[in-house]
PDB file of C-alpha atoms in Angstrom:
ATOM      1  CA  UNK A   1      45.595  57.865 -55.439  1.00 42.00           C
ATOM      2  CA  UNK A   2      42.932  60.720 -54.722  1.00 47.00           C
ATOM      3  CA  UNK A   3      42.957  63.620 -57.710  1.00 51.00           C
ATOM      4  CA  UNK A   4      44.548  66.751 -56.838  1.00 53.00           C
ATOM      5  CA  UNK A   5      42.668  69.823 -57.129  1.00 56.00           C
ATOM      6  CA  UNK A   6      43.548  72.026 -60.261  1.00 59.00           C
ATOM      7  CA  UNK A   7      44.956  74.751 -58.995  1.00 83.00           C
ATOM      8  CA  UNK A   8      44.063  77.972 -60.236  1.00 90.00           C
ATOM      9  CA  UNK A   9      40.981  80.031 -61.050  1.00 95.00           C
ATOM     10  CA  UNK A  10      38.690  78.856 -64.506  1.00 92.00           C
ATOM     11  CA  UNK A  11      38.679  81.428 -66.768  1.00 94.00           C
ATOM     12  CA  UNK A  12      38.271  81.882 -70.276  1.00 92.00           C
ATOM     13  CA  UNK A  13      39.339  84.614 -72.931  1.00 94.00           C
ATOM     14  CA  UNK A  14      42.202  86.151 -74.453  1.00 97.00           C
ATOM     15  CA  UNK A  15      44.733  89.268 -73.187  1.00 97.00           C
ATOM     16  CA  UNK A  16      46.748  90.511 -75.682  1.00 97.00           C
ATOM     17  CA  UNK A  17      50.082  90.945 -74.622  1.00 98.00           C
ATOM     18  CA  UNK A  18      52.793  93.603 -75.138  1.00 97.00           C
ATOM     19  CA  UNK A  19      55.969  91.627 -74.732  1.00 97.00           C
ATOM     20  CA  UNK A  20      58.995  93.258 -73.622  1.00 96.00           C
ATOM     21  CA  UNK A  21      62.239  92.953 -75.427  1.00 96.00           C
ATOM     22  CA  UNK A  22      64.758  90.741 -73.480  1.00 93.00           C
ATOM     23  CA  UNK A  23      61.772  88.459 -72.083  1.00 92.00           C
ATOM     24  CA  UNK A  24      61.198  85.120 -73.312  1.00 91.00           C
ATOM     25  CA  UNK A  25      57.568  84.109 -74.624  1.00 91.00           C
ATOM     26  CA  UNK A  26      57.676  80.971 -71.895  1.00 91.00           C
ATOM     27  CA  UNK A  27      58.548  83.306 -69.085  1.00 94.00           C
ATOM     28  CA  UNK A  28      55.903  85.953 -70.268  1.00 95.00           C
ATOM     29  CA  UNK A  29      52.994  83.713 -70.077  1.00 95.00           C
ATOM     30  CA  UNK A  30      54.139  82.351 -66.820  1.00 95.00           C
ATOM     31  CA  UNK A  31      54.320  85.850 -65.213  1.00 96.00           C
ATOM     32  CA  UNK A  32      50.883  85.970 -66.547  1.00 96.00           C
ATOM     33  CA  UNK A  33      49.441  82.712 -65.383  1.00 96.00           C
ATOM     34  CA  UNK A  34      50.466  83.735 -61.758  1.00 96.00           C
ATOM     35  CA  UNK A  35      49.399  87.250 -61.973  1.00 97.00           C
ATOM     36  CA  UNK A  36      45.771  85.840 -62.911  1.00 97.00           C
ATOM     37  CA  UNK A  37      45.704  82.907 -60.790  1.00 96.00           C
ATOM     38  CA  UNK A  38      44.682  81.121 -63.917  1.00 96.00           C
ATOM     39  CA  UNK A  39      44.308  77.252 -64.007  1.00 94.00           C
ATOM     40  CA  UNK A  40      45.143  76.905 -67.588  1.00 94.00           C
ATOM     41  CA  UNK A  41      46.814  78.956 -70.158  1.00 95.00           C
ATOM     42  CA  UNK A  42      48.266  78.966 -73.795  1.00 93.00           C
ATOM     43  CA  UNK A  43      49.803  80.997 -76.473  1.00 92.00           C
ATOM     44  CA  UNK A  44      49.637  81.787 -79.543  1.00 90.00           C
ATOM     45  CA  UNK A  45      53.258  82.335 -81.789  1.00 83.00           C
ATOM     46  CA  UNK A  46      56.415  82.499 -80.052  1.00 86.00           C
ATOM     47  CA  UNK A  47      58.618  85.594 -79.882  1.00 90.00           C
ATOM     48  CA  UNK A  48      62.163  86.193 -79.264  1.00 87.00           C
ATOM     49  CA  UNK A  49      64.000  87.431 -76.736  1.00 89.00           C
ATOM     50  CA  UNK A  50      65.424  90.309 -78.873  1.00 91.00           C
ATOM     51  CA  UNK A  51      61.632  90.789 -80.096  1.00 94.00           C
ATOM     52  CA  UNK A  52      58.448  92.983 -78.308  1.00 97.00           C
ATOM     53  CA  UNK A  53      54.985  93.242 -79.635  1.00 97.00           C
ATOM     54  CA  UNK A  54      52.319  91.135 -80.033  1.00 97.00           C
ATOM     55  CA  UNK A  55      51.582  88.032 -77.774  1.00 97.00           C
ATOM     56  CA  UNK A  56      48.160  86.642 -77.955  1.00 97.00           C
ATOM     57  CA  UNK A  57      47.772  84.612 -74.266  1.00 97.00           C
ATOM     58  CA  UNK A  58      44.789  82.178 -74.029  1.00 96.00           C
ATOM     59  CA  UNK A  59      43.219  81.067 -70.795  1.00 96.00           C
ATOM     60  CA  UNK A  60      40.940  78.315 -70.341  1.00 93.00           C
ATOM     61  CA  UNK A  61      38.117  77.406 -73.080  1.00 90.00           C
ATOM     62  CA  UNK A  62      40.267  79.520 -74.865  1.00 92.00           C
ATOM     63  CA  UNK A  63      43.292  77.537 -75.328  1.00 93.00           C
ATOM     64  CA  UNK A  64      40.764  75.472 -78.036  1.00 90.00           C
ATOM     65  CA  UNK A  65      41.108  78.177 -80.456  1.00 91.00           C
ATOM     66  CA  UNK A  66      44.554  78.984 -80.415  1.00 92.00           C
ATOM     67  CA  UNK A  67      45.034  76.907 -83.982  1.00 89.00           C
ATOM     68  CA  UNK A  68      43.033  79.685 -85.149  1.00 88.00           C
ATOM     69  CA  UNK A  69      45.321  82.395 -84.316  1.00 92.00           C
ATOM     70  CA  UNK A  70      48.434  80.324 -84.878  1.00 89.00           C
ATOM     71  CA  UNK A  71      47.254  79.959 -88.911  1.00 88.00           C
ATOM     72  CA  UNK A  72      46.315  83.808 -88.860  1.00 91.00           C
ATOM     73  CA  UNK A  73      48.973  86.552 -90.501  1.00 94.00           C
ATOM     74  CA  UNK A  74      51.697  88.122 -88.282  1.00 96.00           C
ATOM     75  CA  UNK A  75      52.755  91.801 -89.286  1.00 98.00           C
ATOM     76  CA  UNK A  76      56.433  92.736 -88.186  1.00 98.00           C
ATOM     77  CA  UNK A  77      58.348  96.015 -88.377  1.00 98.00           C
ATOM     78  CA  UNK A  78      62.063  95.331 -87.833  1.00 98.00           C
ATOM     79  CA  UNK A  79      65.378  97.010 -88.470  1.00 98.00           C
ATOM     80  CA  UNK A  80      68.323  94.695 -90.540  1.00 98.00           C
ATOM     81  CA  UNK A  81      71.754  96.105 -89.896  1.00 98.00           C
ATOM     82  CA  UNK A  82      73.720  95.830 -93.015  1.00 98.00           C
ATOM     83  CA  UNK A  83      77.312  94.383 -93.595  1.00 98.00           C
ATOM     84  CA  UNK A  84      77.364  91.196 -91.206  1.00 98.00           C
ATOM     85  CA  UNK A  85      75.699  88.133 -90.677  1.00 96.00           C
ATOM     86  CA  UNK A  86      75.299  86.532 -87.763  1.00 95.00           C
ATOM     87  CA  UNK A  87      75.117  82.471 -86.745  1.00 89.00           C
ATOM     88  CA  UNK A  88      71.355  83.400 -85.305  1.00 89.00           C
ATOM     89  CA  UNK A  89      70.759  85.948 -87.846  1.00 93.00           C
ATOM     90  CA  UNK A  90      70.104  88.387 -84.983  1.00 93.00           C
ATOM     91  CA  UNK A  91      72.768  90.560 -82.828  1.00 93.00           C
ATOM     92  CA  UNK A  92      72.541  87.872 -80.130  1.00 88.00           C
ATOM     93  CA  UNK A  93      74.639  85.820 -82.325  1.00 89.00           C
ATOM     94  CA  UNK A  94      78.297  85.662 -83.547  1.00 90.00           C
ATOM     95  CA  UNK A  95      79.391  87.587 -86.671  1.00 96.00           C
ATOM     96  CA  UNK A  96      80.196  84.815 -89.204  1.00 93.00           C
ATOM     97  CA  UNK A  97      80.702  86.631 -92.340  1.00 96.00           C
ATOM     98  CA  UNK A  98      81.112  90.274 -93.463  1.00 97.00           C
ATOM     99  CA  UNK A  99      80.468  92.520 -96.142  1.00 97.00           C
ATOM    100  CA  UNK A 100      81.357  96.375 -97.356  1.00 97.00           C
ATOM    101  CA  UNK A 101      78.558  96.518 -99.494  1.00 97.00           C
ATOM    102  CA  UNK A 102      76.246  98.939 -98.673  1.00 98.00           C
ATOM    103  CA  UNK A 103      72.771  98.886-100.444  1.00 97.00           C
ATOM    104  CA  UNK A 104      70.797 102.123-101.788  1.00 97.00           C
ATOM    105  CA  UNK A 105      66.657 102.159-101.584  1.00 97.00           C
ATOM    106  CA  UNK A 106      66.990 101.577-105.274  1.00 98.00           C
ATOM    107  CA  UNK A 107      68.990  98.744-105.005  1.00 98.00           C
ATOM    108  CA  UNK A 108      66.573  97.209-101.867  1.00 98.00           C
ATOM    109  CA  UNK A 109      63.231  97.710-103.791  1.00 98.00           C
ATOM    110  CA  UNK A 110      64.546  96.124-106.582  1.00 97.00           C
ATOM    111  CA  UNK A 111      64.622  92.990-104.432  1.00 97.00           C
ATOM    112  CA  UNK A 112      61.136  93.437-102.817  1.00 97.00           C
ATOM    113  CA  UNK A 113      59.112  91.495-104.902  1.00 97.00           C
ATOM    114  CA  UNK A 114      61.470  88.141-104.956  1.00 97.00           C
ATOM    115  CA  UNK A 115      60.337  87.714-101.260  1.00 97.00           C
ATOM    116  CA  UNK A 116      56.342  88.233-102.287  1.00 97.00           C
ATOM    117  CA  UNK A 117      53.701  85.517-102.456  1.00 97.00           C
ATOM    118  CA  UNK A 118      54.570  82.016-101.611  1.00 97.00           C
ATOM    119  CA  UNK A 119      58.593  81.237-101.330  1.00 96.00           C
ATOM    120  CA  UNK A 120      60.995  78.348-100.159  1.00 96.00           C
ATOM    121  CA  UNK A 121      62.442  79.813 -96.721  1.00 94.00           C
ATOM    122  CA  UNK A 122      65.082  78.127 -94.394  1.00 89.00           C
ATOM    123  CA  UNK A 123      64.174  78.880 -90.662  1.00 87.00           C
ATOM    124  CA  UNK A 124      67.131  80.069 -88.753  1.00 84.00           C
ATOM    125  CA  UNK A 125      69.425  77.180 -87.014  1.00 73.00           C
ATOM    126  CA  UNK A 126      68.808  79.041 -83.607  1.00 64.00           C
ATOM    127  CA  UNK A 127      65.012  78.048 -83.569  1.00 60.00           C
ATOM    128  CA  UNK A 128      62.604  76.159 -81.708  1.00 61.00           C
ATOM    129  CA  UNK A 129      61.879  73.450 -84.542  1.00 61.00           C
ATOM    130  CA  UNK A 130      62.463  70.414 -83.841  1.00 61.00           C
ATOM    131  CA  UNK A 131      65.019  67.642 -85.129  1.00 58.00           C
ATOM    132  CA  UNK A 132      65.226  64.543 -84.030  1.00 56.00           C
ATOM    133  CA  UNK A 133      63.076  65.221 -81.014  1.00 61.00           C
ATOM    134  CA  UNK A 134      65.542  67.653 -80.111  1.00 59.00           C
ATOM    135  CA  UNK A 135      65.164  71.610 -80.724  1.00 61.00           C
ATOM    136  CA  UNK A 136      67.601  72.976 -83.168  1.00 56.00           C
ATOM    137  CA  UNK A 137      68.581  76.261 -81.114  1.00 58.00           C
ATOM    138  CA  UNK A 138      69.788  73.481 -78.420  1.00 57.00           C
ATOM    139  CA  UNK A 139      71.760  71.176 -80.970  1.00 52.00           C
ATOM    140  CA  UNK A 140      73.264  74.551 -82.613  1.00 53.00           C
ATOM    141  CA  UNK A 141      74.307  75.694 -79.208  1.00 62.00           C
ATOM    142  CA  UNK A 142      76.321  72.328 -78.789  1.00 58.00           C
ATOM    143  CA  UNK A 143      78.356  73.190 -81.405  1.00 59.00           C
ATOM    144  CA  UNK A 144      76.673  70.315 -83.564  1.00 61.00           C
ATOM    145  CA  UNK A 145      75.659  71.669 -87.259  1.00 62.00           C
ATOM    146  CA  UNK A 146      71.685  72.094 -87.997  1.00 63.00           C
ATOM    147  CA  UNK A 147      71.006  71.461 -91.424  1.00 73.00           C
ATOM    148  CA  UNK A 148      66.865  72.440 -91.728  1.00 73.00           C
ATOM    149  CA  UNK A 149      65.115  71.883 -95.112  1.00 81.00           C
ATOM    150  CA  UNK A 150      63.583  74.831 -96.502  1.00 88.00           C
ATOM    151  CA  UNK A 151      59.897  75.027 -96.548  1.00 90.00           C
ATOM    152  CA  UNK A 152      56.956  77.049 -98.055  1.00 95.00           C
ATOM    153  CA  UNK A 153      55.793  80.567 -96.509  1.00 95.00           C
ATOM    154  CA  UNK A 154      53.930  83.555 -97.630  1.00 97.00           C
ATOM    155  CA  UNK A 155      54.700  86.925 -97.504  1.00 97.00           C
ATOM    156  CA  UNK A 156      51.506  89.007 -98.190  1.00 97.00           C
ATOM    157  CA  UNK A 157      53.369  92.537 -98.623  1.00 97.00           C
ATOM    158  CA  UNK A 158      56.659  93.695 -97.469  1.00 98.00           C
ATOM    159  CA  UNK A 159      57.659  96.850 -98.283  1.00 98.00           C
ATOM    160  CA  UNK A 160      61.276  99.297 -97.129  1.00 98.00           C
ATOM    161  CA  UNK A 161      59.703 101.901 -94.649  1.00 98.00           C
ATOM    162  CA  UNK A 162      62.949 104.085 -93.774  1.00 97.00           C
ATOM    163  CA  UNK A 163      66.438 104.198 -94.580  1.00 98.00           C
ATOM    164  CA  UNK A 164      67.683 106.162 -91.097  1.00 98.00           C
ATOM    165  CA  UNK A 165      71.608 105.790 -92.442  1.00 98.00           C
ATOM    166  CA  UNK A 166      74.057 103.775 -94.164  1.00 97.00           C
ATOM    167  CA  UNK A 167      74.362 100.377 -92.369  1.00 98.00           C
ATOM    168  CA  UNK A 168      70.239  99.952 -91.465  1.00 98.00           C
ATOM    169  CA  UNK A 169      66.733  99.737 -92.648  1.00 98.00           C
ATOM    170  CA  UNK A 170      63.836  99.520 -91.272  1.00 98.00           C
ATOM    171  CA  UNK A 171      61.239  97.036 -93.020  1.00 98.00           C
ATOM    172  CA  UNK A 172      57.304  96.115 -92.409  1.00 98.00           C
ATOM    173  CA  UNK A 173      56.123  92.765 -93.552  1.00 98.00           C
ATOM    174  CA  UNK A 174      52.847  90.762 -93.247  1.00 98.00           C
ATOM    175  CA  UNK A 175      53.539  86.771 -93.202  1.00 96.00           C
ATOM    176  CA  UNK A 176      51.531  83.875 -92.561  1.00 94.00           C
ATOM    177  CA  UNK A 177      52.416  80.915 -90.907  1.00 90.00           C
ATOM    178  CA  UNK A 178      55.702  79.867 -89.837  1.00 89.00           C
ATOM    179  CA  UNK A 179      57.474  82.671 -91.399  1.00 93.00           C
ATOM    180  CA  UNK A 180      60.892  83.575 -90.012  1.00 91.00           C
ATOM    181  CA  UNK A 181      62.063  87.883 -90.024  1.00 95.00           C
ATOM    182  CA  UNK A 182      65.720  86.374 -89.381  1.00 94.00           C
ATOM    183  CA  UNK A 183      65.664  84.471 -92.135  1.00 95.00           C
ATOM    184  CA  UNK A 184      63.873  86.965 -94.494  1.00 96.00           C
ATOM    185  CA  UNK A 185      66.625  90.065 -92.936  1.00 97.00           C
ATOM    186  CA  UNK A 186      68.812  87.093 -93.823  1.00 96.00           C
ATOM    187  CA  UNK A 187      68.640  86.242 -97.553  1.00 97.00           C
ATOM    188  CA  UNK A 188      67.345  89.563 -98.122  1.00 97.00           C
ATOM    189  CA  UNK A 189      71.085  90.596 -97.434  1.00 97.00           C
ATOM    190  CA  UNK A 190      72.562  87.550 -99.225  1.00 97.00           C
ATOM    191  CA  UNK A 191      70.562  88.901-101.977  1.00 97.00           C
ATOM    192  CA  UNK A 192      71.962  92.484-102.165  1.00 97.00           C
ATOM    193  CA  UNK A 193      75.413  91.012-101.301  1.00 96.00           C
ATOM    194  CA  UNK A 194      75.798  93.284 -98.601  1.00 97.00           C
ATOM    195  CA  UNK A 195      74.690  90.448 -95.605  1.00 98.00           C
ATOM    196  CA  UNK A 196      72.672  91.447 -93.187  1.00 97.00           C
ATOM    197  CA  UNK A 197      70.852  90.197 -89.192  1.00 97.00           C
ATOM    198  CA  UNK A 198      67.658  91.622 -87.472  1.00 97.00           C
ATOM    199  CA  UNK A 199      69.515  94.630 -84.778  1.00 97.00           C
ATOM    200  CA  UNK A 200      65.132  95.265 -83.738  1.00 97.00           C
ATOM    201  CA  UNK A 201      62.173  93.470 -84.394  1.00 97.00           C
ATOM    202  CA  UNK A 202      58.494  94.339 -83.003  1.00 98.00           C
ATOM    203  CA  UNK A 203      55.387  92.441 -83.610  1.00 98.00           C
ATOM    204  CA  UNK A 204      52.831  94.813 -84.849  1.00 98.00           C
ATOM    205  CA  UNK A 205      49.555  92.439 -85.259  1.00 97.00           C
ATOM    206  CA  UNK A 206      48.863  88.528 -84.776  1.00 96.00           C
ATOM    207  CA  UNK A 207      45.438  88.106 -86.743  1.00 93.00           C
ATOM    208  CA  UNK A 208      42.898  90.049 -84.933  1.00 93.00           C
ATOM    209  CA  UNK A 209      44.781  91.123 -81.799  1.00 96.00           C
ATOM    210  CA  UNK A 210      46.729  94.089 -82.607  1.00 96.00           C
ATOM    211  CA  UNK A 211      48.522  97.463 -80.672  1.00 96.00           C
ATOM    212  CA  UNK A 212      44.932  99.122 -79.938  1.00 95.00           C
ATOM    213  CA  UNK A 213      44.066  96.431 -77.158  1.00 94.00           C
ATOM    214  CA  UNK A 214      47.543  95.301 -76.200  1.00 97.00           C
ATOM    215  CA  UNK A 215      48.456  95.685 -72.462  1.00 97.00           C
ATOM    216  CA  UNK A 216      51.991  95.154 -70.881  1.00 97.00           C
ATOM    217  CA  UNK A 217      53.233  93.102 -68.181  1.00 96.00           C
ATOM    218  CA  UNK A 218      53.691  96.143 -65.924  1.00 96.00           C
ATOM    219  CA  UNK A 219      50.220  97.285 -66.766  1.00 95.00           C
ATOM    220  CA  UNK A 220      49.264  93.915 -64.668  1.00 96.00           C
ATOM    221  CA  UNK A 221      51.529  93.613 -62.249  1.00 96.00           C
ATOM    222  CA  UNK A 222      50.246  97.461 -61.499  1.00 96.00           C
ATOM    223  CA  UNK A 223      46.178  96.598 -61.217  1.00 96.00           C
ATOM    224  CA  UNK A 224      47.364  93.401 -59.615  1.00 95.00           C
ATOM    225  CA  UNK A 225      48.779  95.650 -56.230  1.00 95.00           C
ATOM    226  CA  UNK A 226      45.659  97.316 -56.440  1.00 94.00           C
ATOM    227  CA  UNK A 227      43.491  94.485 -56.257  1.00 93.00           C
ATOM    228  CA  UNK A 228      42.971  90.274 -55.880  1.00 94.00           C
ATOM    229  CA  UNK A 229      43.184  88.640 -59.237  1.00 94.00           C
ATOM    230  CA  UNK A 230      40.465  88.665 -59.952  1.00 94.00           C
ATOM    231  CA  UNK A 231      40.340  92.455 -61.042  1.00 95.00           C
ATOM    232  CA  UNK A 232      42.419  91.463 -63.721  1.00 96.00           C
ATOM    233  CA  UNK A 233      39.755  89.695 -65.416  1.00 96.00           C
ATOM    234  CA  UNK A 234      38.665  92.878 -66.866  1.00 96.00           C
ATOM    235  CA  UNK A 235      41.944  92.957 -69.554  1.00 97.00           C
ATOM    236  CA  UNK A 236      40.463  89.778 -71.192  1.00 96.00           C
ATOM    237  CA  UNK A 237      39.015  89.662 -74.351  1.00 95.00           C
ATOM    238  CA  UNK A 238      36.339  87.153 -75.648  1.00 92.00           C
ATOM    239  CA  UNK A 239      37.035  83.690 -76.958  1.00 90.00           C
ATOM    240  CA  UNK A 240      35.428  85.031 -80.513  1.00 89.00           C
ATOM    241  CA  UNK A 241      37.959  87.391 -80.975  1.00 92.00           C
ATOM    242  CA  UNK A 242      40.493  84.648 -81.898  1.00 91.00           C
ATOM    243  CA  UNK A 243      37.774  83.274 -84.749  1.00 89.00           C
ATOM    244  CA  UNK A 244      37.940  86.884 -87.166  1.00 80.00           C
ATOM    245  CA  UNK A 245      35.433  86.579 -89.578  1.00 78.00           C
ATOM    246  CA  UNK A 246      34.160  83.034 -89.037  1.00 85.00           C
ATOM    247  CA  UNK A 247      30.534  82.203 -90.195  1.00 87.00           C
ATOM    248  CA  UNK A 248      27.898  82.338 -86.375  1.00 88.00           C
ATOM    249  CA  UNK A 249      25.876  80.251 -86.554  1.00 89.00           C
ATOM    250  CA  UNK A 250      23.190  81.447 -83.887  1.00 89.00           C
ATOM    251  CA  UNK A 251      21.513  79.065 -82.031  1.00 90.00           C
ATOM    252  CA  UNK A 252      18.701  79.244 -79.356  1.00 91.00           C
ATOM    253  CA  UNK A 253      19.194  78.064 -75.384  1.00 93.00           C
ATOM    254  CA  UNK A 254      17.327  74.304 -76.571  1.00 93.00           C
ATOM    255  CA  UNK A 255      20.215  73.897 -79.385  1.00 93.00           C
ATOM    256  CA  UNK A 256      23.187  75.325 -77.093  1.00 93.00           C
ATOM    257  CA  UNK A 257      22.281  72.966 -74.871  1.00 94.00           C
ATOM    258  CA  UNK A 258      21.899  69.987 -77.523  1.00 94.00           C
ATOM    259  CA  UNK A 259      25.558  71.106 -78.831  1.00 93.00           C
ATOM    260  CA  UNK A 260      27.361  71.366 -75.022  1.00 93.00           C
ATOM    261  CA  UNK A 261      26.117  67.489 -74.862  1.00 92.00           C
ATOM    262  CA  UNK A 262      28.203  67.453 -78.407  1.00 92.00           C
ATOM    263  CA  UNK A 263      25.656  66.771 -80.597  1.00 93.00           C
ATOM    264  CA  UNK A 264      24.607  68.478 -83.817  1.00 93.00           C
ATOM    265  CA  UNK A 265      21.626  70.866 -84.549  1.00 92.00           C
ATOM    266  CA  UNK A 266      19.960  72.300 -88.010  1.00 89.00           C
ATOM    267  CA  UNK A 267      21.105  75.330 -89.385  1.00 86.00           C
ATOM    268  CA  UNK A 268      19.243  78.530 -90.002  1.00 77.00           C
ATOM    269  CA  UNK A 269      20.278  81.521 -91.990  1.00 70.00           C
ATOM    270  CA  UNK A 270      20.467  81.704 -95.404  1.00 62.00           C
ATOM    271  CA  UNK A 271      23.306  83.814 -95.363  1.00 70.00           C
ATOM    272  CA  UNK A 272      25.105  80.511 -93.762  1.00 73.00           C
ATOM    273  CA  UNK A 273      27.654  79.008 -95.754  1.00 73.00           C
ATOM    274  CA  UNK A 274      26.632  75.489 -97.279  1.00 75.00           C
ATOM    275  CA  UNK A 275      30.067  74.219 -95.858  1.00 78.00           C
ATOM    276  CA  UNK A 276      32.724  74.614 -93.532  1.00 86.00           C
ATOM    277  CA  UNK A 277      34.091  76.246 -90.412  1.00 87.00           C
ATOM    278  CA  UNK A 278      31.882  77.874 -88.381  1.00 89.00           C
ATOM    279  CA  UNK A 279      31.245  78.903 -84.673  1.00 91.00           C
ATOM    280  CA  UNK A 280      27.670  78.340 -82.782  1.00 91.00           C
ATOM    281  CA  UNK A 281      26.454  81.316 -80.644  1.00 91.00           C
ATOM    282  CA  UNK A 282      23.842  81.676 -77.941  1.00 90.00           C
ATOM    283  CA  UNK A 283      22.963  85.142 -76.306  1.00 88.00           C
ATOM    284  CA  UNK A 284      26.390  86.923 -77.809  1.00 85.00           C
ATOM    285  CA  UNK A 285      28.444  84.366 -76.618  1.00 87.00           C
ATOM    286  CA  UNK A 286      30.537  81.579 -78.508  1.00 90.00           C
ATOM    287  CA  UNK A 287      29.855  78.239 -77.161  1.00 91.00           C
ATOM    288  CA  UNK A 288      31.731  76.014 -80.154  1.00 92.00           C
ATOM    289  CA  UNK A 289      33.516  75.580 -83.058  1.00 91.00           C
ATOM    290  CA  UNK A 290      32.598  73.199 -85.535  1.00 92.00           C
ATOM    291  CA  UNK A 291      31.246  72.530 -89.350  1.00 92.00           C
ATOM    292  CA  UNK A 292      28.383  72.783 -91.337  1.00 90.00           C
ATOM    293  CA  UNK A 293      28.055  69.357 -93.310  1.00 89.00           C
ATOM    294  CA  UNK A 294      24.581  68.597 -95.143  1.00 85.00           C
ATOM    295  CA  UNK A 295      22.087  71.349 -93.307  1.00 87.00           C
ATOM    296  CA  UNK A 296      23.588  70.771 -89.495  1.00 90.00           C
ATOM    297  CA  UNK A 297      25.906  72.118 -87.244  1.00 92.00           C
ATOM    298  CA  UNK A 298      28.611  69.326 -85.740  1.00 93.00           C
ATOM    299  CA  UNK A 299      30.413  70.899 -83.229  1.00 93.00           C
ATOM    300  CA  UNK A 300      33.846  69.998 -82.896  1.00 92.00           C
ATOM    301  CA  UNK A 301      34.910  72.226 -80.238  1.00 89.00           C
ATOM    302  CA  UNK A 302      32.876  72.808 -76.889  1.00 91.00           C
ATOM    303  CA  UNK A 303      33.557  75.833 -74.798  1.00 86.00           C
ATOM    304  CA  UNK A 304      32.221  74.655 -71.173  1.00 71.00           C
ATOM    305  CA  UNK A 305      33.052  78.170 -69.333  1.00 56.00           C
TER     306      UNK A 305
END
């Protein structure tokens, strides 16, 4: 059988999206894919429907550091309706339980600090993990009953910004990995005894991509009119920007070309870590990821474009 062509153009870098509430993440990054004419895309950290904000979109050599972003911390400002809570713990679901408690600021930021540092957390039943080989938002919509274990997240800060009446407030928190805001609007409520689901939720920051160089679908679809695809290219952001603060190692054009054959090169810099992660630049540009192990660089990841 003869091999297709890949459709698509080859690109490589990062747009950070500004989702818009009601879209889905999977139907985001498809708009985008065909908007760029893109051969290959990715993203990194899924957000509801009900949720906007912050969706970091990898295309091509990119797609090889998404892990990087996925592990960074999320920041989230949402709003928790008081006195109900909901099967999905957001207003998409069904009321399943009721309160007439009404909590005070004194009373909420007395409860701030249980939800600090690492804590046991039960994601949502309406989410995308996975049971069985089977996605738990798909088995709860069948009616069957999703029992998830809890698991370990970490809340860095999380703090009550406004309290605009009775029945809401409006929280900020910074979480790492595979934190849930349902959940956390969730027990935060079965904590107070008043109950409680996310009514708003925006994304404020996923690792280094933040509000500053966000960009919305319209923005696109608007400087996609104007010109071929191609024009787009000028909303992308490096491949680096997804690494933050990871030790460069910088290499000259003999060594970038010994590590795009994937082999390993001596290190230089005495500011270098002895260990660890690291990326290898030539000329300003990232051209792999890898580790530093006894004096050499071993890539792991190549970046061909």
């Amino acid at each position: 059988m003869a091999n297709r062509k890949r459709k698509g153009r080859d690109i490589s870098g990062w747009l950070c999206l500004d989702k818009a509430v009601g879209q889905t993440s999977t139907a985001a990054v498809g708009s985008v894919k065909r908007l760029f004419d893109a051969a290959k895309v990715g993203h990194a950290g899924t957000l509801d429907p009900l949720a906007s904000g912050i969706l970091p979109i990898a295309f091509g050599g990119a797609t090889k550091t998404v892990p990087f972003v996925q592990d960074s911390r999320k920041l989230y400002r949402f709003t928790v309706q008081w006195g109900a809570e909901t099967d999905t713990d957001d207003s998409d679901g069904t009321v399943v339980e009721t309160s007439d408690l009404r909590p005070d600021r004194a009373a909420i930021e007395a409860r701030l600090g249980d939800f600090l540092g690492e804590i046991m957390q039960r994601p949502p039943a309406f989410s995308a993990i996975k049971i069985a080989g089977a996605r738990a938002y798909d088995l709860a919509r069948e009616g069957e009953t999703v029992e998830i274990e809890e698991r370990p997240v970490v809340i860095h800060r999380f703090e009550l910004t406004e309290i605009p009446d009775a029945d809401h407030a409006v929280f900020e928190a910074e979480c790492g990995k595979g934190t849930y805001v349902r959940a956390l609007a969730r027990d935060m409520g079965r904590k107070l005894g008043a109950l409680g689901h996310v009514v708003a939720l925006r994304r404020l920051a996923v690792g280094p991509f933040t509000e500053a160089t966000a960009i919305t679908i319209a923005d696109v679809i608007k400087a996609r009119e104007e010109g071929p695809a191609s024009s787009l290219d000028r909303f992308l952001l490096p491949i680096a920007t997804a690494l933050g603060d990871l030790p460069e190692v910088v290499v000259g054009q003999r060594d970038a070309a010994e590590i795009m054959r994937g082999g390993s090169v001596l290190v230089r810099g005495n500011d270098l870590p002895i260990a660890g992660s690291a990326q290898a630049t030539v000329a300003g540009r990232t051209i792999a990821i890898g580790e530093i192990e006894h004096g050499e660089f071993h890539p792991r990841r190549v970046f061909r474009a």
